Coordinates of C-alpha atoms in Angstrom, one line a residue:
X1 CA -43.5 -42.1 -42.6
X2 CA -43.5 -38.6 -42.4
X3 CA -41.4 -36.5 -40.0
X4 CA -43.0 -33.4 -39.4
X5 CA -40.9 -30.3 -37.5
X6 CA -42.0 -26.7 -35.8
X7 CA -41.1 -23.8 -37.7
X8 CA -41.3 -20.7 -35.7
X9 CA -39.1 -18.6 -38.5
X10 CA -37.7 -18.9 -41.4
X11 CA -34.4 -19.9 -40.0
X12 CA -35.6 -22.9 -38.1
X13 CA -37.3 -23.4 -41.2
X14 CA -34.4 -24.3 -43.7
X15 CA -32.9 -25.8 -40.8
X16 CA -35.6 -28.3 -39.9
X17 CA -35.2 -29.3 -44.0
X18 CA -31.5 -29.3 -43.4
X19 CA -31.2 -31.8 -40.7
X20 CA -33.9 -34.0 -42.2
X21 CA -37.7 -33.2 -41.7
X22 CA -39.6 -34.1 -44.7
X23 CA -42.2 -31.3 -44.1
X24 CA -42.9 -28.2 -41.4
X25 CA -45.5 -26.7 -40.1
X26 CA -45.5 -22.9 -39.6
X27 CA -47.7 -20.0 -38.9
X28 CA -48.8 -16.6 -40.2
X29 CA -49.2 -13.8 -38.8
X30 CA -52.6 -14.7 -38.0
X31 CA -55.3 -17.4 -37.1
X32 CA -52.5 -19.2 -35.3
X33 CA -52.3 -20.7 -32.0
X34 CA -48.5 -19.4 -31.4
X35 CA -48.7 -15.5 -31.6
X36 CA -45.8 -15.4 -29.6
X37 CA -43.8 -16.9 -32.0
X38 CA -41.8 -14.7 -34.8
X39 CA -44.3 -16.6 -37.6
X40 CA -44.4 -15.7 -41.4
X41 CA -45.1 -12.6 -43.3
X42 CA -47.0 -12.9 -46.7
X43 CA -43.8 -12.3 -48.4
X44 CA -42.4 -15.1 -46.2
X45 CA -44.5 -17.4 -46.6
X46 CA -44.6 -17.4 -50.1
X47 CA -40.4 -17.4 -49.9
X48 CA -41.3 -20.4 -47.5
X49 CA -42.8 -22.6 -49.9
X50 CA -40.8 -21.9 -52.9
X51 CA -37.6 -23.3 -50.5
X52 CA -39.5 -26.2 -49.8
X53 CA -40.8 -27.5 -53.0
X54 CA -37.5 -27.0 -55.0
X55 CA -36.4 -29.5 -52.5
X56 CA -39.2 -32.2 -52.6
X57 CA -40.7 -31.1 -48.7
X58 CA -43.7 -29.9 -47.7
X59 CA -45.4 -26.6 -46.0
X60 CA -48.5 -27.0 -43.7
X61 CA -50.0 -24.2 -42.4
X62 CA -51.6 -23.3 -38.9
X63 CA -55.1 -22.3 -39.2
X64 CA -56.1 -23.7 -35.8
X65 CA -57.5 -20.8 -34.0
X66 CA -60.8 -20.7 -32.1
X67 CA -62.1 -17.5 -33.9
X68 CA -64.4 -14.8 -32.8
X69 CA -66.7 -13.2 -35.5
X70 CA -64.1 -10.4 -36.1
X71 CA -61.7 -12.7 -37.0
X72 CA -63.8 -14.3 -40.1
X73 CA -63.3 -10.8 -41.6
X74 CA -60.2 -11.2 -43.6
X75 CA -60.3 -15.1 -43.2
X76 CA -61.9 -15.6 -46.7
X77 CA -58.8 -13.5 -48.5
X78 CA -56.3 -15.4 -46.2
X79 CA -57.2 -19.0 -47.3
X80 CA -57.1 -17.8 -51.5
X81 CA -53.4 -16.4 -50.5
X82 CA -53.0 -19.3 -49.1
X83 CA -54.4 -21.5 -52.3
X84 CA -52.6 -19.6 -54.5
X85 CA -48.7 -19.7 -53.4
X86 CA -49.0 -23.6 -53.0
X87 CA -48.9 -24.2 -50.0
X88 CA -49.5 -28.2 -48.7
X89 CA -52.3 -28.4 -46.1
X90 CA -54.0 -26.5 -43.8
X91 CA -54.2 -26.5 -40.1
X92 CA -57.4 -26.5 -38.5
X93 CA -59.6 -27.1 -35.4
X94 CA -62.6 -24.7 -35.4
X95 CA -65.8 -25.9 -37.3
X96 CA -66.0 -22.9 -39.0
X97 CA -63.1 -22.3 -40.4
X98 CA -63.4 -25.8 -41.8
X99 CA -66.4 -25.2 -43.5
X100 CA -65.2 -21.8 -45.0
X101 CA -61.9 -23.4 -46.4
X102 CA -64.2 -26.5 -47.9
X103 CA -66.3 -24.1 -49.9
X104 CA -63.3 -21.0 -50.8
X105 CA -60.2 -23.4 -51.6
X106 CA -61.9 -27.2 -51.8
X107 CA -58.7 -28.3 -53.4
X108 CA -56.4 -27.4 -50.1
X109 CA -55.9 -30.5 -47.4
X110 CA -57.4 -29.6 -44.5
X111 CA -55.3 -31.6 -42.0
X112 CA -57.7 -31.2 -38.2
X113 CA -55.5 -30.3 -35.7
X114 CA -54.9 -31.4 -32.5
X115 CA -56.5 -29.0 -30.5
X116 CA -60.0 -30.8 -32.3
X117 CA -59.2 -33.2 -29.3
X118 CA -60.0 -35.9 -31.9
X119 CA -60.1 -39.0 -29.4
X120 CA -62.3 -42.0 -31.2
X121 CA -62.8 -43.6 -34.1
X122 CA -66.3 -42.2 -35.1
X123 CA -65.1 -38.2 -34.2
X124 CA -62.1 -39.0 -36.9
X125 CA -65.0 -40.6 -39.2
X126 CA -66.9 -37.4 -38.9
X127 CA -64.0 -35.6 -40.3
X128 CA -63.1 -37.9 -42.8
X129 CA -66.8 -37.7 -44.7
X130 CA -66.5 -33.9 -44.4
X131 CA -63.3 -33.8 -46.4
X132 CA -60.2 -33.8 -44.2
X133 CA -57.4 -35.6 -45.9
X134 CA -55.7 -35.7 -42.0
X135 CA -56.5 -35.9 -38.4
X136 CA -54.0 -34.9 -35.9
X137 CA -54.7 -37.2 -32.7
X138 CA -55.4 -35.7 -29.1
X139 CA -52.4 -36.5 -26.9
X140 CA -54.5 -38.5 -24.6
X141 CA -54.9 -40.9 -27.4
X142 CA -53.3 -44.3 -26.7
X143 CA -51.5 -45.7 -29.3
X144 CA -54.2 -49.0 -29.4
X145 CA -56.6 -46.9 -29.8
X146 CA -54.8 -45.2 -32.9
X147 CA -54.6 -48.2 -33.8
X148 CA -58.2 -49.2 -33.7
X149 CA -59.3 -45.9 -35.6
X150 CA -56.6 -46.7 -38.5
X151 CA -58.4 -50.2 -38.7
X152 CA -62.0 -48.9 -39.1
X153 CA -61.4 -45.1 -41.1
X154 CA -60.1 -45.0 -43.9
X155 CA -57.6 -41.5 -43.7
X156 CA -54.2 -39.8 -42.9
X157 CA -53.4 -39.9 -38.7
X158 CA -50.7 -37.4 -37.6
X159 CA -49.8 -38.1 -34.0
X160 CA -47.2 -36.0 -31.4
X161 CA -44.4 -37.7 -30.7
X162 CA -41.8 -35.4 -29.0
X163 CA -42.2 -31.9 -27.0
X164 CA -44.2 -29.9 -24.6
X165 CA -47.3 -31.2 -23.8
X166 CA -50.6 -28.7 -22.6
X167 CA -52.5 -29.0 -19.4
X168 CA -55.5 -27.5 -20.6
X169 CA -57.5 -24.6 -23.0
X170 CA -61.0 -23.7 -22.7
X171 CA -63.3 -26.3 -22.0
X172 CA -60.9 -29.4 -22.6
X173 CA -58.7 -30.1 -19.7
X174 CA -56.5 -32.6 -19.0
X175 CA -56.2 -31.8 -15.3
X176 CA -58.3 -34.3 -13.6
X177 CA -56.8 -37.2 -15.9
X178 CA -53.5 -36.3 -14.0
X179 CA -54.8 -35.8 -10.6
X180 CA -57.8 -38.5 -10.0
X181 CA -57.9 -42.3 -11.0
X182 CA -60.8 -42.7 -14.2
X183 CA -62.0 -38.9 -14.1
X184 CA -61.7 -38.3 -17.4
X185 CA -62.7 -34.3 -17.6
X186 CA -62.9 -34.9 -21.6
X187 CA -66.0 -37.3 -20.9
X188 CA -67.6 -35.4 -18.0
X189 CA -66.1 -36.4 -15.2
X190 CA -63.9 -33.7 -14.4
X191 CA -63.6 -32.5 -10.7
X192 CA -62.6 -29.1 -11.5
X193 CA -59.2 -29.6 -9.7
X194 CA -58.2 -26.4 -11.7
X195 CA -60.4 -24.6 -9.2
X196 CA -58.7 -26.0 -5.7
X197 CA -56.8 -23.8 -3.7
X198 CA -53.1 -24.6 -3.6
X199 CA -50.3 -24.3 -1.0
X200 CA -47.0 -25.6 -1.5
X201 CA -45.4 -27.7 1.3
X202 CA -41.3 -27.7 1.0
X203 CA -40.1 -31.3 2.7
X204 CA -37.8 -30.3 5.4
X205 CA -40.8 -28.2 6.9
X206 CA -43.8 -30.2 6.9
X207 CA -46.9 -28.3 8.4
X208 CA -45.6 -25.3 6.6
X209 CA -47.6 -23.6 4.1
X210 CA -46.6 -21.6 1.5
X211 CA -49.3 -19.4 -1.3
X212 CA -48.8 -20.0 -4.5
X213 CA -48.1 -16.4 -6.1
X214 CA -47.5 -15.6 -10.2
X215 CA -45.0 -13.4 -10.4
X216 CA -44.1 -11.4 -14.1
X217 CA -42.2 -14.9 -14.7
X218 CA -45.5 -16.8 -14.4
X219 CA -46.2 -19.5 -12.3
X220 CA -45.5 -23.1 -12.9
X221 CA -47.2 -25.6 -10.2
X222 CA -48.9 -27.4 -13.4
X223 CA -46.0 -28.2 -15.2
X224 CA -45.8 -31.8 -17.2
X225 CA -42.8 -33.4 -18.2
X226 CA -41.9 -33.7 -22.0
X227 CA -43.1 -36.0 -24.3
X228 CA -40.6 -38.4 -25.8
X229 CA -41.6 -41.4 -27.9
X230 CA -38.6 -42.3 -29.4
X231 CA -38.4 -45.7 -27.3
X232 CA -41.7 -46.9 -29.0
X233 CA -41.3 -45.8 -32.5
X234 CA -42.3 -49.8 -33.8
X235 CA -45.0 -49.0 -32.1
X236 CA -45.8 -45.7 -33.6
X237 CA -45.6 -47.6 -37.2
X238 CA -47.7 -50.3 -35.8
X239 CA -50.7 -48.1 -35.1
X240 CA -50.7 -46.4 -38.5
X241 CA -49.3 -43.4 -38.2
X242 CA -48.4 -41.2 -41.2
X243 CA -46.8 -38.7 -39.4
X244 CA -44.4 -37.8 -36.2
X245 CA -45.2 -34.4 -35.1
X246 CA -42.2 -32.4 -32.9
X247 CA -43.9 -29.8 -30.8
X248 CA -41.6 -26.7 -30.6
X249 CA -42.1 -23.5 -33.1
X250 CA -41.5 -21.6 -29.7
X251 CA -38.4 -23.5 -29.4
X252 CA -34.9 -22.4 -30.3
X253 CA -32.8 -23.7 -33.4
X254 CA -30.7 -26.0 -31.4
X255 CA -34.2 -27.8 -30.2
X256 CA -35.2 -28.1 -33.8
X257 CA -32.5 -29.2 -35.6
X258 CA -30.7 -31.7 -32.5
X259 CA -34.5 -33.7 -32.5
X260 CA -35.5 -33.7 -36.1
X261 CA -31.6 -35.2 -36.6
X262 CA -32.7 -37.8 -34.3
X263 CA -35.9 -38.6 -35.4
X264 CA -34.5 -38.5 -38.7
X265 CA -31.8 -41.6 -38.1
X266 CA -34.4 -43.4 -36.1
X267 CA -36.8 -43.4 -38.9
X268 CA -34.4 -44.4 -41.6
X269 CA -32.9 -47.1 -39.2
X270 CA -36.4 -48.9 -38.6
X271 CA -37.6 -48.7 -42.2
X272 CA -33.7 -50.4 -43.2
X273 CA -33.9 -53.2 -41.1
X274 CA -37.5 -52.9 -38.7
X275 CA -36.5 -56.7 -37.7
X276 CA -33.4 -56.0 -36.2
X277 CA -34.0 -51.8 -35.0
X278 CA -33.1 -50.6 -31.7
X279 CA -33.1 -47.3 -30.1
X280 CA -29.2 -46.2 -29.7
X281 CA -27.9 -44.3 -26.7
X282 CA -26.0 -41.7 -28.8
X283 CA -30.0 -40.9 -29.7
X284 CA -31.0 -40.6 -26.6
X285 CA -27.9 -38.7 -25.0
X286 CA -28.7 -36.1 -28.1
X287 CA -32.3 -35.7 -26.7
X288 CA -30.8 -34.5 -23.4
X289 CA -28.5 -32.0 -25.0
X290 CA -31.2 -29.4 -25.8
X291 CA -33.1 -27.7 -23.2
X292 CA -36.0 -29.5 -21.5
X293 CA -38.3 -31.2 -18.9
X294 CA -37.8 -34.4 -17.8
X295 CA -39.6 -36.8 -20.6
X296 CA -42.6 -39.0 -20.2
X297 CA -44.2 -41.7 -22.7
X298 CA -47.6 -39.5 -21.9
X299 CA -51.1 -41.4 -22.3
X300 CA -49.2 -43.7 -25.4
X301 CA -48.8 -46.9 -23.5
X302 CA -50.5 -46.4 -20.2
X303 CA -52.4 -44.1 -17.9
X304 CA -49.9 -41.5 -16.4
X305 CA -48.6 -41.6 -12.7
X306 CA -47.1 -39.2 -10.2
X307 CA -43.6 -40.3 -12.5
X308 CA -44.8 -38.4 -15.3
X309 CA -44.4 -35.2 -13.7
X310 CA -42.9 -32.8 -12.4
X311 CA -43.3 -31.4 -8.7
X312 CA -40.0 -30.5 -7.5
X313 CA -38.6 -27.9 -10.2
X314 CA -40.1 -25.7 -13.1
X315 CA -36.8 -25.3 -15.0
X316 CA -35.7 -26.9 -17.9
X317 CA -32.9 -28.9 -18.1
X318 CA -29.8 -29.6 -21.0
X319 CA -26.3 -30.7 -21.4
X320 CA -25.2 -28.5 -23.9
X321 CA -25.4 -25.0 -25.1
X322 CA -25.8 -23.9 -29.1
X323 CA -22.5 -21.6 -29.3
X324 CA -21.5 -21.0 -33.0
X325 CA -23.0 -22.2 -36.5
X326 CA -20.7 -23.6 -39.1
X327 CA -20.5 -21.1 -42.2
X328 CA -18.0 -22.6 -44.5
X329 CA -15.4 -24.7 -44.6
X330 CA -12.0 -24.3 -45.9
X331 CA -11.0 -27.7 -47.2
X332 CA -7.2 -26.1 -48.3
X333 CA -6.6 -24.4 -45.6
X334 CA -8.8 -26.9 -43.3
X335 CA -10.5 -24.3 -41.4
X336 CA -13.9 -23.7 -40.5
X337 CA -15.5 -20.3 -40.2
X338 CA -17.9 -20.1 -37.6
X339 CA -20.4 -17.5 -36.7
X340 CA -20.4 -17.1 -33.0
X341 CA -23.6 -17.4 -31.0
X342 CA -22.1 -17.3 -27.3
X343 CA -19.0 -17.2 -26.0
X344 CA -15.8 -19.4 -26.0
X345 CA -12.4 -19.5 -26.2
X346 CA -9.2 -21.6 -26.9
X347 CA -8.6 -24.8 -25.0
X348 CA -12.4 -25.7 -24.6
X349 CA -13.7 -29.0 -25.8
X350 CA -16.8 -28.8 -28.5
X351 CA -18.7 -31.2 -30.5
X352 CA -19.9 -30.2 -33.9
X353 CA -23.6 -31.7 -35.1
X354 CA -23.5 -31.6 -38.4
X355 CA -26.7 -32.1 -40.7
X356 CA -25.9 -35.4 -42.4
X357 CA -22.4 -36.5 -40.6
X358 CA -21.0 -38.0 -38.1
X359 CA -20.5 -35.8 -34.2
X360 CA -17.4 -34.2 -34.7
X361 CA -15.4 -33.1 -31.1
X362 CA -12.7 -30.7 -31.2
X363 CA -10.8 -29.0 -28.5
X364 CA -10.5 -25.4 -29.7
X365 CA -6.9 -24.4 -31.1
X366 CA -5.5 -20.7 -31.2
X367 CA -8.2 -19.1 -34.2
X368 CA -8.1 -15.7 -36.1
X369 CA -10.7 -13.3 -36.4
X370 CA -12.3 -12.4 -40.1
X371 CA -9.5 -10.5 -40.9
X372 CA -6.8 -13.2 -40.1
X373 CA -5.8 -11.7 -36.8
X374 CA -4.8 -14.5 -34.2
X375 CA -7.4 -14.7 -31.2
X376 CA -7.8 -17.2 -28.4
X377 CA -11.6 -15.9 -27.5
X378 CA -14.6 -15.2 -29.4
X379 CA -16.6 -12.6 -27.3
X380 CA -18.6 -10.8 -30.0
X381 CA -22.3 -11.9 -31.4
X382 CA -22.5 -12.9 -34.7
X383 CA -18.3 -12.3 -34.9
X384 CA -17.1 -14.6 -38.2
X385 CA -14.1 -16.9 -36.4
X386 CA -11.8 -19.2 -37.9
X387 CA -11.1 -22.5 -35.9
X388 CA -8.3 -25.1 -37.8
X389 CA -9.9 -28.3 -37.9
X390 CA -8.8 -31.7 -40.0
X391 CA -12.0 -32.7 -40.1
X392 CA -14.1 -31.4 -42.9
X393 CA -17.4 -29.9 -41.1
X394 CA -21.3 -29.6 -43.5
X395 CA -22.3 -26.1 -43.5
X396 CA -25.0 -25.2 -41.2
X397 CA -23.1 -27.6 -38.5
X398 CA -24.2 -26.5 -34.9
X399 CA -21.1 -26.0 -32.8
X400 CA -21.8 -26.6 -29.1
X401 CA -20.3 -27.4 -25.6
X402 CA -21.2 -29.1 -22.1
X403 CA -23.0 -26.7 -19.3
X404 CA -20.5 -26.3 -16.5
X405 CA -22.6 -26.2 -13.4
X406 CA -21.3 -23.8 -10.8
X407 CA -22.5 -24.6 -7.1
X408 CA -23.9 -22.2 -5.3

């Protein structure tokens, strides 16, 4: 099994490799869907996949836009860059593009990506006899049904299995699913709920209608909760899947390196000893120590309800905040020099993920700043800190402590 992480820099990059993803897929600058995200420069890139294959791990690459005829311009000389630095498989959803990597760079995987909104059996055929080596499954896809197309085609299926899950882009909505019983708008049957005007109605003033208005924050009536399969990762095996997908190149480097960790010792544990595997609590509490929605199972096992999500709030939730990242450790001295992301100071308790090891907690003693001198708070971005500690900590360790909740 594969375990497949975001990679919205270089950064989170080495850091998905780091705490245990055995490939990443990552953007460039263009023809991907994340333009928001830092992506990868040519130069990058090809840095990209030389630090991935000297350590046995693979680069796929985003390809997945929707392209206007503009865009096919420099499309041809993108794919041969692509072809030529090495990189593992390509992204992609539009027709087009398909057909133009097929004939420029035939010997490149073409992996189809989600956003195909592959759902069936014969749609994943029709890829297959066209030359993808992959299909990435729509989310709407049960995991029986994955498990019907493994039986009758004969390729690679990449499924989501953690993250943010979309509402909608053009012309394939999930909207109607959600709100009506058997309106499936992917077959038709959509009611165009997207178009209804909404009010919102708070509790303790029933009658009471309020507009919805989009401020320069956005607007977030049509929130979902966040997909989290961890609980039915047998069953992810048992359909056929090749690879977990995490959904999160937007995300920070906390996100990516706390959930590939996870799905990392969930993996190994199941293919130890599938007969006796069972999903550990310190997995799950890890999964609520990054920032997110509340998590659904999504259309895996059964048709969502009202459960899956989420009316009453827009904001994300987490336990924990990212504060420092473990440079080096002193193993005379026993002291670990931490580069400081936010704030803290002596006295507070922190835990220490570390990329291989066990959770390390420490309650900060008095530390010195990079020149020695004794300091009891780390106020500075980026400031280099020395924190005594018996315990040995991995390089790259994330350093973090519990959100303190002030009431209003």
């Amino acid at each position: 099994m594969e375990l497949l992480a975001p990679a919205g820099n270089m950064d989170k990059m080495k850091m998905a490799f780091l705490y245990g993803a055995d490939a990443v897929y990552l953007g460039g600058k263009l023809f991907g869907l994340r333009a928001f995200s830092d992506n990868f420069s040519e130069d990058e890139l090809k840095e990209a996949v030389a630090y991935a294959h000297e350590r046995g791990k693979k680069i796929h690459v985003t390809v997945n836009i929707f392209p206007h005829n503009d865009d096919l311009t420099t499309l041809p000389e993108y794919l041969r860059f692509l072809r030529d630095i090495g990189v593992d498989a390509l992204l992609i959803a539009d027709p087009g593009i398909f057909s133009l990597a097929r004939k420029l760079v035939p010997e490149l995987p073409i992996h189809v990506s989600t956003q195909a909104n592959t759902t069936n059996w014969a749609s994943v055929q029709f890829w297959h006899d066209l030359g993808a080596s992959r299909v990435v499954m729509a989310r709407e896809v049960s995991l029986a049904d994955v498990k019907e197309i493994h039986r009758r085609v004969p390729i690679e299926l990449e499924g989501f299995v953690h993250g943010a899950m979309c509402i909608s882009y053009s012309g394939r909505c999930l909207l109607s699913n959600y709100f009506t019983q058997n309106r499936d708008s992917n077959r038709g049957q959509c009611v165009q709920c997207c178009r209804f005007k909404y009010n919102i109605v708070e509790e303790k003033r029933p009658g009471q209608y309020f507009p919805v208005v989009e401020d320069e924050r956005g607007t977030y009536i049509f929130n979902s909760k966040d997909l989290c399969l961890l609980p039915y990762l047998p069953d992810l095996y048992d359909a056929g899947l090749c690879s977990l997908k995490i959904e999160g190149r937007m995300k920070s480097v906390h996100y990516v390196a706390t959930v590939v960790k996870v799905y990392r010792q969930a993996i190994d544990a199941y293919e130890r000893e599938p007969e006796h595997f069972h999903v550990r609590p310190e997995w799950l509490q890890e999964l609520e120590k990054i920032s997110h929605r509340p998590y659904t199972r999504g259309f895996s096992v059964s048709r969502p309800t009202e459960a899956d999500q989420v009316y009453s709030h827009s904001s994300n939730t987490q336990t924990h905040e990212f504060i420092g990242l473990v440079r080096s450790y002193d193993r005379e001295k026993h002291i670990a020099w931490i580069e400081q992301r936010n704030h803290f100071k002596t006295g507070q308790t922190v835990e220490f993920l570390q990329p291989k090891g066990k959770l390390v907690t420490l309650t900060l003693p008095p530390m010195t700043d990079g020149d020695g001198n004794p300091i009891t708070a780390a106020p500075h971005a980026q400031q280099l800190i020395g924190i005594p500690c018996d315990t040995p900590l991995e390089e790259y360790s994330m350093m973090r402590r519990e959100v303190i909740h002030h009431d209003a």
